[in-house]
XYZ file of C-alpha atoms in Angstrom:
329
model
C -25.702 -28.476 -68.391
C -25.037 -24.745 -68.265
C -24.903 -22.548 -65.188
C -26.628 -19.219 -65.648
C -24.850 -16.387 -63.839
C -27.246 -13.942 -62.213
C -26.849 -10.909 -59.994
C -28.127 -13.092 -57.149
C -25.415 -15.705 -57.746
C -22.725 -13.028 -57.917
C -23.989 -11.553 -54.663
C -23.738 -14.950 -52.968
C -20.209 -15.414 -54.275
C -19.225 -11.987 -52.941
C -20.649 -12.858 -49.517
C -18.845 -16.187 -49.521
C -15.505 -14.597 -50.386
C -15.991 -11.887 -47.776
C -16.771 -14.405 -45.016
C -13.940 -16.705 -46.105
C -11.421 -13.842 -46.000
C -12.752 -12.698 -42.613
C -12.265 -16.135 -41.063
C -8.886 -16.641 -42.699
C -7.747 -13.254 -41.359
C -8.818 -14.193 -37.811
C -6.907 -17.488 -37.999
C -3.849 -15.678 -39.388
C -3.978 -13.124 -36.544
C -4.325 -15.928 -33.999
C -1.025 -17.375 -35.235
C 0.789 -14.091 -35.858
C 0.034 -12.832 -32.335
C 1.710 -15.937 -30.914
C 4.625 -16.009 -33.338
C 4.265 -19.736 -33.851
C 1.663 -22.341 -32.913
C 1.614 -26.122 -32.996
C -0.267 -27.696 -35.895
C -2.744 -28.842 -33.261
C -3.521 -25.218 -32.341
C -3.781 -24.285 -36.025
C -6.420 -27.006 -36.432
C -8.185 -25.833 -33.254
C -8.431 -22.295 -34.664
C -9.931 -23.666 -37.884
C -12.466 -25.807 -36.041
C -13.291 -24.074 -32.764
C -12.100 -20.459 -32.708
C -15.127 -18.513 -31.363
C -15.148 -16.137 -34.347
C -13.864 -18.341 -37.167
C -14.197 -22.040 -36.290
C -15.957 -24.311 -38.768
C -17.894 -26.113 -36.031
C -18.732 -22.827 -34.294
C -19.699 -20.547 -37.192
C -20.937 -23.155 -39.658
C -20.241 -23.892 -43.315
C -18.953 -20.926 -45.284
C -19.522 -22.444 -48.737
C -23.022 -21.204 -49.486
C -22.619 -22.129 -53.175
C -22.210 -25.858 -52.532
C -23.864 -27.954 -55.255
C -24.696 -31.004 -53.128
C -24.257 -31.846 -49.441
C -20.985 -33.486 -48.413
C -22.791 -35.559 -45.806
C -25.450 -37.144 -48.006
C -28.915 -37.302 -46.465
C -29.457 -40.955 -47.416
C -26.107 -41.978 -45.916
C -27.052 -40.156 -42.711
C -30.396 -41.958 -42.542
C -28.732 -45.357 -42.863
C -26.152 -44.477 -40.196
C -28.898 -43.341 -37.823
C -30.935 -46.527 -38.388
C -27.907 -48.737 -37.694
C -27.023 -46.857 -34.499
C -30.651 -47.017 -33.346
C -30.698 -50.796 -33.858
C -27.391 -51.275 -32.013
C -28.404 -49.099 -29.065
C -31.835 -50.716 -28.722
C -30.082 -54.087 -28.499
C -27.807 -52.728 -25.766
C -30.887 -51.531 -23.879
C -32.554 -54.939 -24.182
C -30.707 -56.365 -21.194
C -32.355 -53.769 -18.956
C -28.967 -52.893 -17.484
C -28.539 -49.633 -19.411
C -31.324 -47.094 -19.765
C -29.788 -43.757 -20.793
C -28.522 -42.639 -24.217
C -26.029 -39.809 -24.772
C -25.065 -38.720 -28.295
C -21.655 -37.247 -27.727
C -21.284 -33.586 -28.667
C -19.530 -32.505 -25.509
C -18.145 -34.923 -22.940
C -18.663 -32.307 -20.203
C -22.409 -32.966 -20.427
C -21.878 -36.535 -19.208
C -22.102 -36.648 -15.432
C -19.921 -38.795 -13.211
C -21.622 -42.129 -12.545
C -23.318 -42.235 -15.966
C -25.284 -45.417 -16.663
C -26.190 -46.030 -20.283
C -24.769 -45.773 -23.786
C -22.467 -43.024 -25.023
C -22.473 -42.738 -28.826
C -19.383 -41.043 -30.284
C -20.303 -40.704 -33.968
C -17.265 -39.177 -35.740
C -16.582 -37.278 -32.520
C -12.884 -38.086 -32.188
C -12.030 -37.001 -35.742
C -13.672 -33.649 -34.999
C -10.926 -32.884 -32.455
C -7.609 -31.062 -33.076
C -4.458 -33.128 -33.628
C -0.693 -32.784 -33.964
C 1.401 -33.810 -36.954
C 4.855 -35.352 -36.698
C 7.220 -35.205 -39.696
C 10.662 -36.771 -39.744
C 10.571 -37.194 -35.957
C 9.793 -33.496 -35.467
C 6.601 -31.737 -34.383
C 4.979 -29.600 -37.088
C 4.283 -25.981 -36.127
C 2.737 -23.165 -38.164
C 3.787 -19.538 -38.658
C 2.149 -16.780 -40.690
C 4.039 -14.215 -42.770
C 1.476 -13.377 -45.413
C 0.858 -17.077 -45.886
C 0.759 -20.129 -43.643
C 4.172 -21.754 -43.327
C 5.218 -25.050 -41.743
C 8.214 -25.190 -39.423
C 9.552 -28.196 -37.519
C 10.193 -28.226 -33.779
C 11.203 -30.730 -31.095
C 8.684 -33.408 -30.115
C 8.696 -32.407 -26.417
C 5.639 -33.939 -24.706
C 4.741 -35.957 -27.814
C 7.852 -38.103 -27.305
C 6.391 -39.798 -24.227
C 2.993 -40.201 -25.877
C 4.565 -42.026 -28.822
C 6.608 -44.447 -26.718
C 4.015 -47.199 -27.025
C 3.912 -46.854 -30.830
C 7.681 -47.005 -31.420
C 7.747 -50.618 -32.704
C 5.189 -49.704 -35.391
C 6.394 -46.305 -36.627
C 7.525 -46.557 -40.249
C 5.882 -43.540 -41.906
C 7.738 -40.229 -42.116
C 4.577 -38.258 -41.397
C 1.608 -39.096 -39.175
C -1.035 -37.488 -36.975
C -0.895 -37.673 -33.180
C -4.328 -37.461 -31.581
C -3.587 -36.419 -27.999
C -6.952 -34.641 -27.680
C -8.827 -37.793 -28.679
C -6.956 -39.810 -26.058
C -7.688 -37.279 -23.299
C -11.374 -37.156 -24.213
C -11.665 -40.959 -24.356
C -10.175 -41.245 -20.881
C -12.438 -38.500 -19.538
C -15.567 -40.087 -21.019
C -14.631 -43.535 -19.688
C -14.021 -42.100 -16.216
C -17.629 -40.866 -16.092
C -19.248 -44.130 -17.162
C -20.168 -46.340 -14.215
C -22.227 -48.943 -16.060
C -22.767 -49.133 -19.784
C -21.244 -48.921 -23.232
C -19.266 -46.519 -25.375
C -20.074 -46.912 -29.085
C -17.486 -45.244 -31.330
C -17.978 -44.843 -35.090
C -15.063 -43.067 -36.705
C -12.276 -42.989 -39.255
C -9.063 -44.528 -38.009
C -6.732 -47.487 -37.701
C -5.219 -49.554 -34.884
C -1.583 -48.987 -33.974
C -0.508 -51.951 -36.134
C -1.345 -49.931 -39.273
C -1.746 -46.341 -38.128
C 1.934 -45.389 -38.133
C 2.848 -47.246 -41.317
C 0.538 -45.501 -43.794
C 1.017 -42.244 -45.654
C -0.863 -39.439 -43.897
C -3.721 -37.902 -45.890
C -5.647 -35.136 -44.201
C -9.317 -34.630 -45.019
C -10.299 -30.974 -45.439
C -14.001 -30.755 -46.200
C -17.099 -28.622 -46.310
C -20.553 -29.457 -47.642
C -19.492 -28.554 -51.170
C -15.777 -29.244 -51.505
C -12.890 -31.449 -50.458
C -9.123 -30.994 -50.265
C -6.019 -32.534 -48.690
C -4.297 -29.149 -48.160
C -4.997 -27.660 -44.699
C -3.432 -24.281 -45.502
C -5.538 -23.450 -48.547
C -8.523 -24.753 -46.549
C -7.988 -22.381 -43.599
C -11.183 -20.452 -42.950
C -13.129 -22.503 -45.471
C -13.199 -26.179 -44.486
C -13.018 -28.496 -41.495
C -9.680 -30.292 -41.100
C -9.463 -33.864 -39.825
C -7.159 -36.884 -39.647
C -7.839 -40.561 -38.843
C -7.607 -41.518 -35.174
C -5.398 -44.118 -33.511
C -7.997 -46.598 -32.235
C -5.474 -48.417 -30.066
C -4.638 -45.198 -28.225
C -8.359 -44.606 -27.614
C -8.786 -48.173 -26.351
C -5.839 -47.918 -23.964
C -7.081 -44.559 -22.652
C -10.519 -46.010 -21.859
C -8.935 -49.119 -20.338
C -7.108 -46.890 -17.849
C -10.596 -46.073 -16.557
C -11.617 -49.745 -16.328
C -13.470 -50.064 -19.618
C -12.867 -53.177 -21.703
C -13.232 -53.876 -25.411
C -16.510 -55.585 -26.251
C -15.671 -55.736 -29.949
C -14.057 -53.938 -32.879
C -15.352 -54.165 -36.428
C -15.591 -52.476 -39.802
C -18.467 -50.147 -40.632
C -19.617 -52.547 -43.351
C -19.960 -55.407 -40.856
C -21.713 -53.022 -38.450
C -24.356 -52.205 -41.074
C -24.812 -55.849 -42.031
C -25.193 -56.879 -38.383
C -27.732 -54.192 -37.537
C -29.879 -53.360 -40.564
C -28.614 -55.875 -43.134
C -29.313 -59.541 -43.748
C -26.056 -61.265 -44.627
C -22.975 -60.648 -46.733
C -24.491 -62.247 -49.817
C -27.666 -60.182 -49.554
C -26.635 -56.641 -48.811
C -29.660 -54.314 -48.765
C -29.735 -52.193 -51.935
C -30.132 -49.062 -49.802
C -26.488 -49.253 -48.717
C -24.900 -51.554 -51.289
C -23.479 -48.585 -53.215
C -22.396 -46.502 -50.208
C -18.695 -45.753 -50.125
C -17.247 -47.426 -47.033
C -13.580 -46.490 -46.617
C -11.444 -49.136 -44.937
C -10.636 -46.604 -42.219
C -14.297 -46.274 -41.131
C -14.606 -48.539 -38.109
C -16.795 -49.280 -35.110
C -15.530 -49.840 -31.570
C -17.671 -50.963 -28.625
C -16.361 -50.823 -25.050
C -18.142 -51.558 -21.791
C -17.867 -51.197 -18.041
C -19.665 -52.659 -15.043
C -22.145 -54.859 -16.915
C -22.259 -58.553 -17.810
C -20.956 -59.795 -21.138
C -23.502 -60.230 -23.923
C -23.079 -61.021 -27.599
C -24.327 -57.766 -29.055
C -26.231 -57.720 -32.320
C -23.840 -55.179 -33.859
C -20.949 -57.606 -33.213
C -22.591 -60.865 -34.322
C -20.166 -61.054 -37.229
C -16.719 -59.419 -37.300
C -13.618 -59.725 -39.512
C -11.556 -62.763 -38.501
C -8.112 -62.026 -39.898
C -5.074 -59.921 -39.068
C -5.326 -57.444 -36.218
C -9.101 -57.982 -35.924
C -8.441 -61.250 -34.072
C -6.419 -59.445 -31.393
C -9.087 -56.824 -30.721
C -11.973 -59.303 -30.746
C -10.478 -61.911 -28.437
C -13.282 -61.307 -25.915
C -15.845 -62.345 -28.508
C -14.024 -65.636 -29.019
C -13.145 -66.645 -25.484
C -15.753 -65.184 -23.099
C -18.628 -67.295 -21.910
C -21.491 -64.885 -22.579
C -23.987 -67.033 -20.711
C -22.220 -66.969 -17.364
C -23.998 -63.796 -16.254
C -20.851 -62.433 -14.673
C -19.886 -58.779 -14.756
C -16.670 -57.808 -16.501
C -15.063 -54.412 -16.788
């Protein structure tokens, strides 16, 4: 298949390059004016800077050949979430739905279901390398420098027994947001669908950043500056513990594949053809937490993995008496 170059195509390319350079220049100035910023602030500038952020200004790659977030995949995700939430509503105890875009829109005393669909991986994050905090400088190009851990040292205390990797992300923003969201829920659920791992695996694996737009993908955050969103997997255990500080409890924790099978599938031997071929990375997981309502066996958690760390996080599914009508959390 050949690609015919036209004046129109060249004009689009020129506009793309101009916008890319404009955003990259703004991010560079943001760093240069401060001398040095944490990697977390570098990511923030790429995602949320008012004049250059990917989630503020939109996708810069107007020449993308096919969407990164496939329409069919999105439809299946939406159908599964709809099924799970309707089941949560069935008890009559929760009546309000909030798709999380901004936790500030959730009022104190919220009763209902908060859906955080890839919300936590859309937040800025730190990187630690060789027990040092990664910072970024700009001197004509983006350059990594290492600094002391400072406040990250205390945050990582709980993970010390598990840290084996030389480089890993530290999602302090995700933890703060999880705690803030949980503090506003009075009765209901928090449904989290996101890329991540529990502490047992999170700090043992090689870090691979995902830098993406609708039309391209990279693992290099510095060549992606001004062009792509930058994300890292989240530490699910840190999110759980943050929400538990605000009296939420884990209802269940499962893989995205099990979530689809439980909600819009039949059984493992008869996976619907509509999602049989969908790529489901092992890091894509589903967490359900609750507060102030009685225990129920939710449809989306009817079947969960029963090996390794999954047993630890699903102990409530094994040992609670769901028929007792009591309120937990």
